[in-house]
mmCIF file of C-alpha atoms and ligand atoms in Angstrom:
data_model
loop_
_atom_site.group_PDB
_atom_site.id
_atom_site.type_symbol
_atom_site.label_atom_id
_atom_site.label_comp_id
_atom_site.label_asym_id
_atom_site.label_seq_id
_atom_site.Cartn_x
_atom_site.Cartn_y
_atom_site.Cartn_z
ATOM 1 C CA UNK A 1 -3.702 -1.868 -50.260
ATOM 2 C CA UNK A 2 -0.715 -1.058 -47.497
ATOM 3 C CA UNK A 3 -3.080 0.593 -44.995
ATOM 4 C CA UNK A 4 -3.241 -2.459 -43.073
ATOM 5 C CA UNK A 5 0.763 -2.558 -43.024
ATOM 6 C CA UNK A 6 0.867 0.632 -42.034
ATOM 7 C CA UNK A 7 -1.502 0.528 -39.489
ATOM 8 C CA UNK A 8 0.267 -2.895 -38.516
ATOM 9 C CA UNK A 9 3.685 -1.225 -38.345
ATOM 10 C CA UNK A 10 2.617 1.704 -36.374
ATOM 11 C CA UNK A 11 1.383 -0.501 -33.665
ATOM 12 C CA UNK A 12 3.786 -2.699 -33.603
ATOM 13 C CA UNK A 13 6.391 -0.097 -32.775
ATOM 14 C CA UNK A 14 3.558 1.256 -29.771
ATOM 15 C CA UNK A 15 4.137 -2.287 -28.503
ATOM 16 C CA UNK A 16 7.422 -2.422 -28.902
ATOM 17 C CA UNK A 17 7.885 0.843 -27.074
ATOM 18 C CA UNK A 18 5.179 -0.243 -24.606
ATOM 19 C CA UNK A 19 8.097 -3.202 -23.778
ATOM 20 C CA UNK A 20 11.300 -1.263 -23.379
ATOM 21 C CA UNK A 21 12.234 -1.786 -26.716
ATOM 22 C CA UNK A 22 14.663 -0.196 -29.229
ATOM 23 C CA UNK A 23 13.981 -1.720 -32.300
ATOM 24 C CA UNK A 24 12.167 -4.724 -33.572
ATOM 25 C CA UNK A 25 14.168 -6.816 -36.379
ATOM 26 C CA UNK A 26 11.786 -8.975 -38.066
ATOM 27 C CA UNK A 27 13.259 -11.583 -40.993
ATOM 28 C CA UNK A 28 11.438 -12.924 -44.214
ATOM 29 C CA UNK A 29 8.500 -15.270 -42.433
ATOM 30 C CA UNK A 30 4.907 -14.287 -41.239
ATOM 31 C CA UNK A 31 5.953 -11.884 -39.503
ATOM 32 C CA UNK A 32 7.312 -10.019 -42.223
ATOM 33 C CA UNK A 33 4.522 -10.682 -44.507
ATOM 34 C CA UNK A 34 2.685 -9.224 -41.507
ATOM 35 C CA UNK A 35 4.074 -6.124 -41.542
ATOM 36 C CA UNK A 36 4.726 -5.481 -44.654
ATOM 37 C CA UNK A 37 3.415 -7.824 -47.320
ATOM 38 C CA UNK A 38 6.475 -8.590 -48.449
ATOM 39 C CA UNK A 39 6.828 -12.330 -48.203
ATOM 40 C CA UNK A 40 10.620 -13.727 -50.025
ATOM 41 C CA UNK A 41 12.377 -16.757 -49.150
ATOM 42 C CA UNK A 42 14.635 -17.007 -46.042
ATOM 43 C CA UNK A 43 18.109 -16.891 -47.832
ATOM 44 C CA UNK A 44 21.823 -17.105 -46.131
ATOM 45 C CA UNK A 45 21.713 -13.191 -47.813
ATOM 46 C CA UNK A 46 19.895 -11.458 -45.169
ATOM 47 C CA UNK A 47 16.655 -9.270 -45.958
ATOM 48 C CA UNK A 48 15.904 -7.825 -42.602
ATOM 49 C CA UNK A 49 13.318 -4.797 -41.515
ATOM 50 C CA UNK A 50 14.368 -2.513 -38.878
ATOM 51 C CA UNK A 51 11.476 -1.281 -36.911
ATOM 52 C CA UNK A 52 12.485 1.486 -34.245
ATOM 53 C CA UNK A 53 9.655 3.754 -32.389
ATOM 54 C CA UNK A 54 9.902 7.590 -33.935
ATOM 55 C CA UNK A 55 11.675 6.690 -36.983
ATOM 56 C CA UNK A 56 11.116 5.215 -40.477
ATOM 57 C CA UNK A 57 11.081 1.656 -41.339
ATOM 58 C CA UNK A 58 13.797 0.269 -42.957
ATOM 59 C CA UNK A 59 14.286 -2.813 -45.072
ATOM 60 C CA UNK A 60 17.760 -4.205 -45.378
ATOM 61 C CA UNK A 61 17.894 -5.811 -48.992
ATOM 62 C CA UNK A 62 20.558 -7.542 -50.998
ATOM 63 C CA UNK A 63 21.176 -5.140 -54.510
ATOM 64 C CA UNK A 64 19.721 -8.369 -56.023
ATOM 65 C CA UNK A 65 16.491 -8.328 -54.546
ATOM 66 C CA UNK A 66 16.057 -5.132 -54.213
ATOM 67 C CA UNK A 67 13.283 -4.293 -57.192
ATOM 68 C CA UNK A 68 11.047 -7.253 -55.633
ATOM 69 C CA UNK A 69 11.087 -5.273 -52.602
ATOM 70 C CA UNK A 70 10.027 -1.880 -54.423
ATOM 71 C CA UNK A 71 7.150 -3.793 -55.934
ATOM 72 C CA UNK A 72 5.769 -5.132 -52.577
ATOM 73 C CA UNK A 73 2.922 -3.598 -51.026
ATOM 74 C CA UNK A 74 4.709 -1.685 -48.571
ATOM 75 C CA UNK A 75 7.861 -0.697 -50.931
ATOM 76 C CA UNK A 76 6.834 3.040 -51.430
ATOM 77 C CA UNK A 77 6.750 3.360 -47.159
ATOM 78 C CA UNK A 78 9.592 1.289 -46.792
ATOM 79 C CA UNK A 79 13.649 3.053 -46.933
ATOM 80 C CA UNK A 80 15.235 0.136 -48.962
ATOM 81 C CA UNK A 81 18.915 0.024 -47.484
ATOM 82 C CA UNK A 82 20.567 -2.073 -50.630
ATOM 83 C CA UNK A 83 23.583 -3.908 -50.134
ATOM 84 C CA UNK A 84 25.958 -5.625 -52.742
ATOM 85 C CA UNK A 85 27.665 -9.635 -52.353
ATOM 86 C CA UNK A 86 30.525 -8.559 -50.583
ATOM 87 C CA UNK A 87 29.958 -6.107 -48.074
ATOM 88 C CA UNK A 88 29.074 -7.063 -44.551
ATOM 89 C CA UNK A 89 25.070 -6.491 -44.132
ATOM 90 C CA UNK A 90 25.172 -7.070 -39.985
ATOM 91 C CA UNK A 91 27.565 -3.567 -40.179
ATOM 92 C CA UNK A 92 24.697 -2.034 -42.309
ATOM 93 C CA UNK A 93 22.580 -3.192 -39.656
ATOM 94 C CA UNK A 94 24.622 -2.250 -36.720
ATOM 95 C CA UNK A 95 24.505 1.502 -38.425
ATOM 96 C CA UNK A 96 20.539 1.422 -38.505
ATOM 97 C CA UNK A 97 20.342 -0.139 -34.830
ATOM 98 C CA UNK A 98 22.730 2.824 -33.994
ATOM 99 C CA UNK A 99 22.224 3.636 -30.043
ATOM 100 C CA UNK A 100 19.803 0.670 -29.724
ATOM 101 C CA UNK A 101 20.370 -1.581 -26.697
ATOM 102 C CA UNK A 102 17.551 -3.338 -26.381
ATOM 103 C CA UNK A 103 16.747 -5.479 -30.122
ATOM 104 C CA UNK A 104 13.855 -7.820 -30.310
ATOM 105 C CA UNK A 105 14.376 -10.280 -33.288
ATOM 106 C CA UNK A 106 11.725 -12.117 -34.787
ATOM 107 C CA UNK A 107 11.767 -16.175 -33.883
ATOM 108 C CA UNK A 108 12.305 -17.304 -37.119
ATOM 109 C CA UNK A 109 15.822 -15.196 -37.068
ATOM 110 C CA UNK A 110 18.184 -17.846 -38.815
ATOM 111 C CA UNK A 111 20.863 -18.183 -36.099
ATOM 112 C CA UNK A 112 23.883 -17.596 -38.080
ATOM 113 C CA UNK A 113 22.172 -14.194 -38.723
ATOM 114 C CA UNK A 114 21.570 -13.304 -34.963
ATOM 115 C CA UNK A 115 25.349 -14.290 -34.629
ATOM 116 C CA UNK A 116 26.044 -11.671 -37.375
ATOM 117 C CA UNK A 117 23.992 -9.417 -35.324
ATOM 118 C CA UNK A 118 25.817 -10.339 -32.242
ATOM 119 C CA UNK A 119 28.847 -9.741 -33.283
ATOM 120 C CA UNK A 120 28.074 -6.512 -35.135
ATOM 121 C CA UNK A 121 26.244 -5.210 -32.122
ATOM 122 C CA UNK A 122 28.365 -6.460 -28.990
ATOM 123 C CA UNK A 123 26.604 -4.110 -26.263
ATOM 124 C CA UNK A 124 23.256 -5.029 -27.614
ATOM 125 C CA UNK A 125 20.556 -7.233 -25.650
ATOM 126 C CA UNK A 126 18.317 -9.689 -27.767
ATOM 127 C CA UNK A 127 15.044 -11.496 -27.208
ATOM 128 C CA UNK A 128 12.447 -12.903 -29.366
ATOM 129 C CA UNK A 129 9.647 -10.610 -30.875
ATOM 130 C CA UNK A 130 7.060 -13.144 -30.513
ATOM 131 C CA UNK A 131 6.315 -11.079 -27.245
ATOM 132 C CA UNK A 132 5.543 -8.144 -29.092
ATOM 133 C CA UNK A 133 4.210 -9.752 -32.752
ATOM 134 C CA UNK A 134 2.748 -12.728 -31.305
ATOM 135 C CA UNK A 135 0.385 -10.397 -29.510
ATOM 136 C CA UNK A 136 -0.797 -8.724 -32.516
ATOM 137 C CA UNK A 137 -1.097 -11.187 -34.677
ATOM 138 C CA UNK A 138 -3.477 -13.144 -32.383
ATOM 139 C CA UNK A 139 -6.140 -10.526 -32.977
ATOM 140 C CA UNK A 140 -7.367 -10.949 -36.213
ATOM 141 C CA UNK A 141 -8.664 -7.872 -38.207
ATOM 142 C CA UNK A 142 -12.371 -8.348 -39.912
ATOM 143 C CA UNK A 143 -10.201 -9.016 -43.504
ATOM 144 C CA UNK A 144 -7.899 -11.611 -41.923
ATOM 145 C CA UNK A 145 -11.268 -13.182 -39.816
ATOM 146 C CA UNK A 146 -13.430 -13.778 -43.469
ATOM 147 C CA UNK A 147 -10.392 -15.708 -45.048
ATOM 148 C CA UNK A 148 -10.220 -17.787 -41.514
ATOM 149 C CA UNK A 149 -14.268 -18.141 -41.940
ATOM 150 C CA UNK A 150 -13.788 -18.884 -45.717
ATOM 151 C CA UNK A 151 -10.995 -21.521 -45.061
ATOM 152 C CA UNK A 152 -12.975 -22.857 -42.744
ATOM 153 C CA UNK A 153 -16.196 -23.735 -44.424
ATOM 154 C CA UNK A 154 -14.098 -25.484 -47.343
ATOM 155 C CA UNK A 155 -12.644 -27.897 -44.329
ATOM 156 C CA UNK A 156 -15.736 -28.480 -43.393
ATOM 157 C CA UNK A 157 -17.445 -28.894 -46.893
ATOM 158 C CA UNK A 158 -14.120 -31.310 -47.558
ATOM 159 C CA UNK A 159 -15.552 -33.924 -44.228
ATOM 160 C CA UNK A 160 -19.163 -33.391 -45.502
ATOM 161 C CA UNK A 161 -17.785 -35.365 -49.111
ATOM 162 C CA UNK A 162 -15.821 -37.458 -47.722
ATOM 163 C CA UNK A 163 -17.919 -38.934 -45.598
ATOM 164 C CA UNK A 164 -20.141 -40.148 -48.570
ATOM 165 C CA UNK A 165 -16.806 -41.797 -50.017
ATOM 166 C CA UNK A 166 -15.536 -45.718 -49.171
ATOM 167 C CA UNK A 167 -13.316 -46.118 -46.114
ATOM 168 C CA UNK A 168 -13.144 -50.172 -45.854
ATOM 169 C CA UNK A 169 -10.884 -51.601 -48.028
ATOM 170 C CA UNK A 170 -8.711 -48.551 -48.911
ATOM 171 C CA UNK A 171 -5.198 -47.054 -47.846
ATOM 172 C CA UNK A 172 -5.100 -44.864 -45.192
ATOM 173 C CA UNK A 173 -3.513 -43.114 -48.228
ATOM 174 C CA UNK A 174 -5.470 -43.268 -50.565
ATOM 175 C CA UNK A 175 -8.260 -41.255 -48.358
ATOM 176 C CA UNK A 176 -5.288 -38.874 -47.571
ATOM 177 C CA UNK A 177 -5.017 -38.409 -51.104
ATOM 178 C CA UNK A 178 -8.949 -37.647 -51.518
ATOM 179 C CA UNK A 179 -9.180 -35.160 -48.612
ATOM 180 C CA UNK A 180 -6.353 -32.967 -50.405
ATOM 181 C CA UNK A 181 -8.030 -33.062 -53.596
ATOM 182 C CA UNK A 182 -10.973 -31.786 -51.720
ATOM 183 C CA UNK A 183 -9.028 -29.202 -49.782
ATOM 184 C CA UNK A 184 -8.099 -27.551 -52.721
ATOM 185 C CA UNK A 185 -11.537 -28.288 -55.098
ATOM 186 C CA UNK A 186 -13.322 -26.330 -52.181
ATOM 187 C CA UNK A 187 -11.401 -23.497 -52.760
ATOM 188 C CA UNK A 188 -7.838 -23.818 -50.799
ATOM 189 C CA UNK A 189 -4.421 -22.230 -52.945
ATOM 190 C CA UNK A 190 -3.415 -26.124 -51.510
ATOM 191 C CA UNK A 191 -3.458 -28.804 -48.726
ATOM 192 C CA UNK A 192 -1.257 -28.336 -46.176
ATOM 193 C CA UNK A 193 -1.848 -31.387 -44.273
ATOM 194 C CA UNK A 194 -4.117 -34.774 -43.924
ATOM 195 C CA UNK A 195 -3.738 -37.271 -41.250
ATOM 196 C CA UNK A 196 -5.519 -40.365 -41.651
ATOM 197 C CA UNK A 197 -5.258 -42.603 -39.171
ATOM 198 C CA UNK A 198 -6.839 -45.663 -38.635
ATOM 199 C CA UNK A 199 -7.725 -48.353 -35.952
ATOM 200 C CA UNK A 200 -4.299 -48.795 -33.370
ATOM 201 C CA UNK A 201 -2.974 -46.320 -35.781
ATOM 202 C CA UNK A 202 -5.329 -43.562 -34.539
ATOM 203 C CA UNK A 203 -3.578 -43.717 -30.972
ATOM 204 C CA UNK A 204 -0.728 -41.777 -32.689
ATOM 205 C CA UNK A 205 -2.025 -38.360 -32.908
ATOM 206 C CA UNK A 206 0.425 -36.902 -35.659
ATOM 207 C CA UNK A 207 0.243 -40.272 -37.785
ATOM 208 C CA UNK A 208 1.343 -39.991 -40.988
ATOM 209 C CA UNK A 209 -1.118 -41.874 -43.552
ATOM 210 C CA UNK A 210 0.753 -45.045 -45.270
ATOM 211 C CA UNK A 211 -0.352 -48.402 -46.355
ATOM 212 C CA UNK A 212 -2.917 -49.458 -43.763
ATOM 213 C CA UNK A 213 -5.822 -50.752 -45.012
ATOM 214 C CA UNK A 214 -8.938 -49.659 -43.050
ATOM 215 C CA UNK A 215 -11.112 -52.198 -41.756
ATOM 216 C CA UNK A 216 -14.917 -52.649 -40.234
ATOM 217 C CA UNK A 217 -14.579 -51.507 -36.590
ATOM 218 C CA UNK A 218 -11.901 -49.185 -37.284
ATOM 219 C CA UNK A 219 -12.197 -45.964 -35.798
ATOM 220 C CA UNK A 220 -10.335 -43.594 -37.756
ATOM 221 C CA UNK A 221 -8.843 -40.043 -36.985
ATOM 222 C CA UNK A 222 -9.105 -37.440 -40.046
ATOM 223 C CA UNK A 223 -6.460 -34.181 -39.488
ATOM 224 C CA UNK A 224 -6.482 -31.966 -42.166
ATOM 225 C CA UNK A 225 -6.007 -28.502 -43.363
ATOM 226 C CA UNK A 226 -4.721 -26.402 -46.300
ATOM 227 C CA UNK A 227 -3.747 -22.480 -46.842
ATOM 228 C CA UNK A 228 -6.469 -20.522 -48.551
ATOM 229 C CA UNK A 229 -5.371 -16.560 -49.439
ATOM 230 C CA UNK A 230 -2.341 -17.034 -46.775
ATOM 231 C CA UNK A 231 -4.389 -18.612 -44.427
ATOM 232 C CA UNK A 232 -5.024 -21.793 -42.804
ATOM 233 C CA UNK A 233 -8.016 -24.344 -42.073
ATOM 234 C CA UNK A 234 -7.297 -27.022 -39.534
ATOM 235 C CA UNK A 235 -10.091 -29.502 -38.611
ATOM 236 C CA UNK A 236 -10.573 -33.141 -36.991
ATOM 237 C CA UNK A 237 -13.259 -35.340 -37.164
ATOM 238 C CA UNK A 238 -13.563 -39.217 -36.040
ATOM 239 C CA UNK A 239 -15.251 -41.565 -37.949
ATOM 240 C CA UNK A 240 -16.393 -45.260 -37.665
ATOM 241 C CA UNK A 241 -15.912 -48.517 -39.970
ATOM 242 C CA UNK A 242 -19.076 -50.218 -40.265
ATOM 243 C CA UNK A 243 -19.456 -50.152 -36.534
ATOM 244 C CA UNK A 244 -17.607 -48.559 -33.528
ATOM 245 C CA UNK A 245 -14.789 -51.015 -31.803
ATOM 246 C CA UNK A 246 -15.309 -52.056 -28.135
ATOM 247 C CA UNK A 247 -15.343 -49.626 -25.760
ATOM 248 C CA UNK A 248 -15.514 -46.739 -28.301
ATOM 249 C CA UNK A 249 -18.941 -44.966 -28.004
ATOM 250 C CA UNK A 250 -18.100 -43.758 -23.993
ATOM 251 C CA UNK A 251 -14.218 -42.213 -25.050
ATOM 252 C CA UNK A 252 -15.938 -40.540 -28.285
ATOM 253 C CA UNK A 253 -18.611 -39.346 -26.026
ATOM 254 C CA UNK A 254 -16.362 -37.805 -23.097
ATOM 255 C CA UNK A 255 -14.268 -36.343 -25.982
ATOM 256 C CA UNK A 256 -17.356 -34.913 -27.405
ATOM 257 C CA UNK A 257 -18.463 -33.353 -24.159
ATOM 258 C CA UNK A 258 -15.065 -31.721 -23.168
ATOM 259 C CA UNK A 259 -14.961 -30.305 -26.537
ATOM 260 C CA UNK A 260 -18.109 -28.831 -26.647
ATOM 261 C CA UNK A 261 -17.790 -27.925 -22.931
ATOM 262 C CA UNK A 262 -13.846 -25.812 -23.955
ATOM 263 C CA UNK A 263 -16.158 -24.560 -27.140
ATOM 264 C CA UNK A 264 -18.493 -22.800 -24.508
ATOM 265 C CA UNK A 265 -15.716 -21.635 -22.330
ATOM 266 C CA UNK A 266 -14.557 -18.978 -24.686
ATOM 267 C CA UNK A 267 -15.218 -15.659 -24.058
ATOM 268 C CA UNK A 268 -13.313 -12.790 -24.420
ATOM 269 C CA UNK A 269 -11.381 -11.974 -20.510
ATOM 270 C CA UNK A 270 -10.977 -15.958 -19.963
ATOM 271 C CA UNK A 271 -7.047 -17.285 -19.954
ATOM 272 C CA UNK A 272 -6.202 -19.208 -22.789
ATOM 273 C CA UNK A 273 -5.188 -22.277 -19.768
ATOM 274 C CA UNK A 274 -8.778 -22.119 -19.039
ATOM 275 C CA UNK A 275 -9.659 -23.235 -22.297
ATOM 276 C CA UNK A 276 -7.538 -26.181 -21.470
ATOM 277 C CA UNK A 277 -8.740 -26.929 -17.887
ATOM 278 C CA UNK A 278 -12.102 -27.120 -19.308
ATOM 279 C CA UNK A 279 -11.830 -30.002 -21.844
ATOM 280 C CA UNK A 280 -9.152 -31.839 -19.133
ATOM 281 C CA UNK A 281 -11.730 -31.577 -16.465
ATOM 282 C CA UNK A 282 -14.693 -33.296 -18.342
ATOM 283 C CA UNK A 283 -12.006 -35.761 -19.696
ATOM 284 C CA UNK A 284 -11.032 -36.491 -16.326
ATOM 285 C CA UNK A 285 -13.924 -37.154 -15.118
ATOM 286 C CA UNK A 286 -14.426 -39.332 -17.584
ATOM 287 C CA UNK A 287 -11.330 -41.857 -16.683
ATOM 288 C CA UNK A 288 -9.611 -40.746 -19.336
ATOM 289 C CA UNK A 289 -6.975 -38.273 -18.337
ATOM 290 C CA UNK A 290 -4.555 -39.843 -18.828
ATOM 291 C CA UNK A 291 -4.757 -40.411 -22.411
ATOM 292 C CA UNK A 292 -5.424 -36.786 -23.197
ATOM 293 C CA UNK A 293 -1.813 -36.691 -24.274
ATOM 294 C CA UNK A 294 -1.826 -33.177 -25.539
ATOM 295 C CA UNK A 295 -2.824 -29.419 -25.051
ATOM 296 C CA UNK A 296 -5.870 -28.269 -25.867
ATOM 297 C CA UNK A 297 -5.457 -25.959 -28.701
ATOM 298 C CA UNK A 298 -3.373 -23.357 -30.431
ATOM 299 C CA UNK A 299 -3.487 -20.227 -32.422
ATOM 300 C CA UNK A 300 -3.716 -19.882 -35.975
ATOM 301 C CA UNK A 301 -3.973 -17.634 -38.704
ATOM 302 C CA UNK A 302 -0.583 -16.844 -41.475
ATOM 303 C CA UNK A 303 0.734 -20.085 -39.518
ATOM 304 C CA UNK A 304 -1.076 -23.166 -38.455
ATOM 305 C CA UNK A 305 0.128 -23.044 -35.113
ATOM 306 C CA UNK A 306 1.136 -19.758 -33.374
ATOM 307 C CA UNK A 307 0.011 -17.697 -30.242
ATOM 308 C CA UNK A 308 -1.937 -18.075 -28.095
ATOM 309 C CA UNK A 309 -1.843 -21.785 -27.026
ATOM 310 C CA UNK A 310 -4.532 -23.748 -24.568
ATOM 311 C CA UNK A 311 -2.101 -25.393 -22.338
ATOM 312 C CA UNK A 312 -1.397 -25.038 -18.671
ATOM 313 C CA UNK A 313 0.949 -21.888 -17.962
ATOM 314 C CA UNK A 314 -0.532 -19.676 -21.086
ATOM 315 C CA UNK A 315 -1.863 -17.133 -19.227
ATOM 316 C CA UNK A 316 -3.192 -14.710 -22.444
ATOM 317 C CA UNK A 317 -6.473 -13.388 -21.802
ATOM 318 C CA UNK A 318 -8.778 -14.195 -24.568
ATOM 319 C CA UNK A 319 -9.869 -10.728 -26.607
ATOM 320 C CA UNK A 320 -12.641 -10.245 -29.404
ATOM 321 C CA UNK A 321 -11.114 -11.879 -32.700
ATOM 322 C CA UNK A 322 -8.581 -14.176 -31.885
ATOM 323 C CA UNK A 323 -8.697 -17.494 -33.148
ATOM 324 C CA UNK A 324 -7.520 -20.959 -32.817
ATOM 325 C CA UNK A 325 -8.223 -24.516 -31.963
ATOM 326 C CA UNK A 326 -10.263 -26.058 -29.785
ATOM 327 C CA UNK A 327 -8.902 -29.804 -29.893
ATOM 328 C CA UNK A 328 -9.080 -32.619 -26.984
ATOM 329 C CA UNK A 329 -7.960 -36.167 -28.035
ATOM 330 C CA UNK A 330 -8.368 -39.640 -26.072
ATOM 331 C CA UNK A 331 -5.779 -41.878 -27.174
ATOM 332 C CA UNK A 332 -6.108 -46.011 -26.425
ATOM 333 C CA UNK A 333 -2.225 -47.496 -27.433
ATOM 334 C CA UNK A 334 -3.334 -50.564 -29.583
ATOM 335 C CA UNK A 335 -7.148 -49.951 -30.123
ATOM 336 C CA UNK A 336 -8.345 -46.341 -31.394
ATOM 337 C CA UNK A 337 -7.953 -42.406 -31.052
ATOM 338 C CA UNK A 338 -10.422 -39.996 -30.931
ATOM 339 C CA UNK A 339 -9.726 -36.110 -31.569
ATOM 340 C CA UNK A 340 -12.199 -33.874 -32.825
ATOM 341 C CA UNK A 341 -11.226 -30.195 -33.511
ATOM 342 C CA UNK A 342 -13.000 -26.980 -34.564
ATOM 343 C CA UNK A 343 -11.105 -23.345 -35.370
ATOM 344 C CA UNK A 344 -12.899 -20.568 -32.950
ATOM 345 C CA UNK A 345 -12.875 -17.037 -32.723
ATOM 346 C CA UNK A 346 -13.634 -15.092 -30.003
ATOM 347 C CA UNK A 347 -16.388 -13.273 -30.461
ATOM 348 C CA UNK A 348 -17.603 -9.766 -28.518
ATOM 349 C CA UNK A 349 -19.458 -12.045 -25.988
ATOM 350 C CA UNK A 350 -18.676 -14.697 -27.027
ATOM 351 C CA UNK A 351 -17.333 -17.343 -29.426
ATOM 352 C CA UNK A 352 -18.029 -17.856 -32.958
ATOM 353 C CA UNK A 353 -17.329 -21.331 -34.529
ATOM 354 C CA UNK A 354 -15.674 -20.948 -37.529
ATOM 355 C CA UNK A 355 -16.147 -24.834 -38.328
ATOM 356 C CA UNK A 356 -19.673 -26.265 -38.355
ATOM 357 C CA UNK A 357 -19.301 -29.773 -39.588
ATOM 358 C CA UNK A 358 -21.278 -32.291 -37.114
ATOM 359 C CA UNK A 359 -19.351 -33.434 -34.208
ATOM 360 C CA UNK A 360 -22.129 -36.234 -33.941
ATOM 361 C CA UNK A 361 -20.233 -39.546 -34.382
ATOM 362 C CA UNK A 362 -20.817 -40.905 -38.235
ATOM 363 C CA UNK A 363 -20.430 -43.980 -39.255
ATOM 364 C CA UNK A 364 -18.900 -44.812 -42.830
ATOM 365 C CA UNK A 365 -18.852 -47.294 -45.410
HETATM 366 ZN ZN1 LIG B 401 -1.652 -31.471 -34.346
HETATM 367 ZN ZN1 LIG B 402 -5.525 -30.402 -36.719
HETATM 368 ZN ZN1 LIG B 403 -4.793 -28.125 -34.786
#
């Protein structure tokens, strides 16, 4: 049950050695329930794990908390370094970080608790540990890839329902409120998200589903995802009222196109930017460019958006098992939106698609 912790831990610390670095301090978040399997709450009592290359982990606990800790997967591997209301935990800190000068902290750190560290630790340099955890996250292992795959085909067996299911008439809501029900009858723990967004609406990409009701001629934008064993689904599909608006078919079409043509571009020793010069290129040439108002995709696996991203300047190169989004959007202020998105994972030669739903345009009821 830990040897994926350990295994995580061990090469975390090669990374973090690899960089320059002392220690790695990593916070309750997914990066702790990376490591470690330990997941609590981020509290103003600080639970921190000290990771430093040639020596022991250590997990900085308050007294309180300390038997949930020792029942966590990685509790037996873990030196538990209690301490009681009272005492000052950055010192207890400061005595585990002893000679280290360079401290990467993960980026979900609360800042009064990197002040703490700051001020326990004054010679100390800091910078964020997504350079070292970000890294190794991205690649899934074959465990982490089947929950993706799993999450994945309930997203897409949550459009193929829908779709049979009334759109004219209703609340953008009220199909909000069916995709979640869905989400979670198709096996997610729960749904995480579900944009609806209809008609002018749909030119919003990050709409948030109210009162609208849909009409013949809408197009309308579905967004939606849920966590399934820690994981997360993410999907987008555009559908048509009745009939598609004016002016529709040619933007769904270039979107279409650039998506599959991004879809194609995956392979492992591409940069992630390529990904997103792909899709902007065929959208582009399209007469659309401008209203691709977004990147291209992003990485996702304990969080719904984490390294690597598609976008200009994200110069990763793409290895067997990572995953993310594949995602280009055309977005007409006043009129309609278009976005359809697909989780990938790059494959040994390839890509794998992890969603499967058709991209062909449907038209609802
Ligand atoms: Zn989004
Ligand atoms: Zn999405
Ligand atoms: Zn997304």
């Amino acid at each position: 049950m830990s040897a994926p912790h350990v295994d995580r831990i061990r090469r975390a610390n090669e990374e973090a050695s690899r960089r320059g670095l002392d220690a790695v301090v990593v916070s309750p978040s997914p990066d702790l329930a990376y490591l470690t399997g330990y997941d609590p709450m981020p509290l103003e009592r600080p639970t921190l794990l000290v990771l430093r290359p040639e020596r022991d982990p250590a997990l900085l606990v308050p007294e309180l908390e300390r038997p949930l800790a020792a029942a966590s997967p990685m509790g037996k591997h873990l030196d538990l370094v209690p301490w009681l209301d009272g005492a000052d935990p950055y010192e207890a800190v400061a005595s585990l970080l002893d000679g280290a000068a360079r401290v990467a902290v993960a980026d979900r750190l609360w800042a009064s608790h990197l002040m703490g560290l700051q001020r326990a630790l004054p010679g100390a340099s800091f910078s964020p540990a997504s350079a070292v955890l970000g890294r190794l996250r991205s690649v899934k292992d074959a465990s982490e890839l089947e929950v993706l795959r799993r999450a994945a085909r309930a997203a897409d067996e949550t459009f193929r329902e829908i779709l049979a299911m009334s759109f004219e008439g209703r609340s953008e809501e009220a199909v909000a409120h069916d995709l979640a029900e869905l989400l979670v009858r198709h096996g997610h723990a729960k749904a995480e998200f579900t944009i609806v967004a209809s008609g002018p609406h749909a030119a919003s990409p990050h709409h948030e589903p109210g009162g609208r009701t849909i009409l013949p001629r809408d197009a309308v934008v579905m967004d939606f995802g849920g966590e399934l064993g820690g994981y997360f689904s993410d999907t987008t599909r555009t559908v048509v009222v009745v009939e598609a608006p004016e002016g529709f078919p040619q933007a769904y079409e270039a979107v279409q196109e650039a998506q599959a043509a991004a879809v194609d571009a995956v392979r492992p020793g591409v940069r992630a930017e390529e990904i997103d010069r792909v899709a902007r290129a065929v959208i582009e040439a399209a007469g659309y460019g401008e209203r691709f108002i977004h990147r291209t995709g992003h990485g996702i696996g304990l969080e719904l958006h984490e390294p690597p991203y598609m976008v200009e300047g994200d110069g990763t190169v793409l290895e067997p098992r990572m995953t993310f989004s594949v995602e280009p959007g055309v977005y007409v202020e006043g009129r309609f939106g278009i976005r359809i998105e697909d989780i990938v994972a790059v494959s040994q030669d390839g890509v794998e698609r992890l969603n499967r739903s058709t991209r062909d345009l449907q038209v609802v009821a």
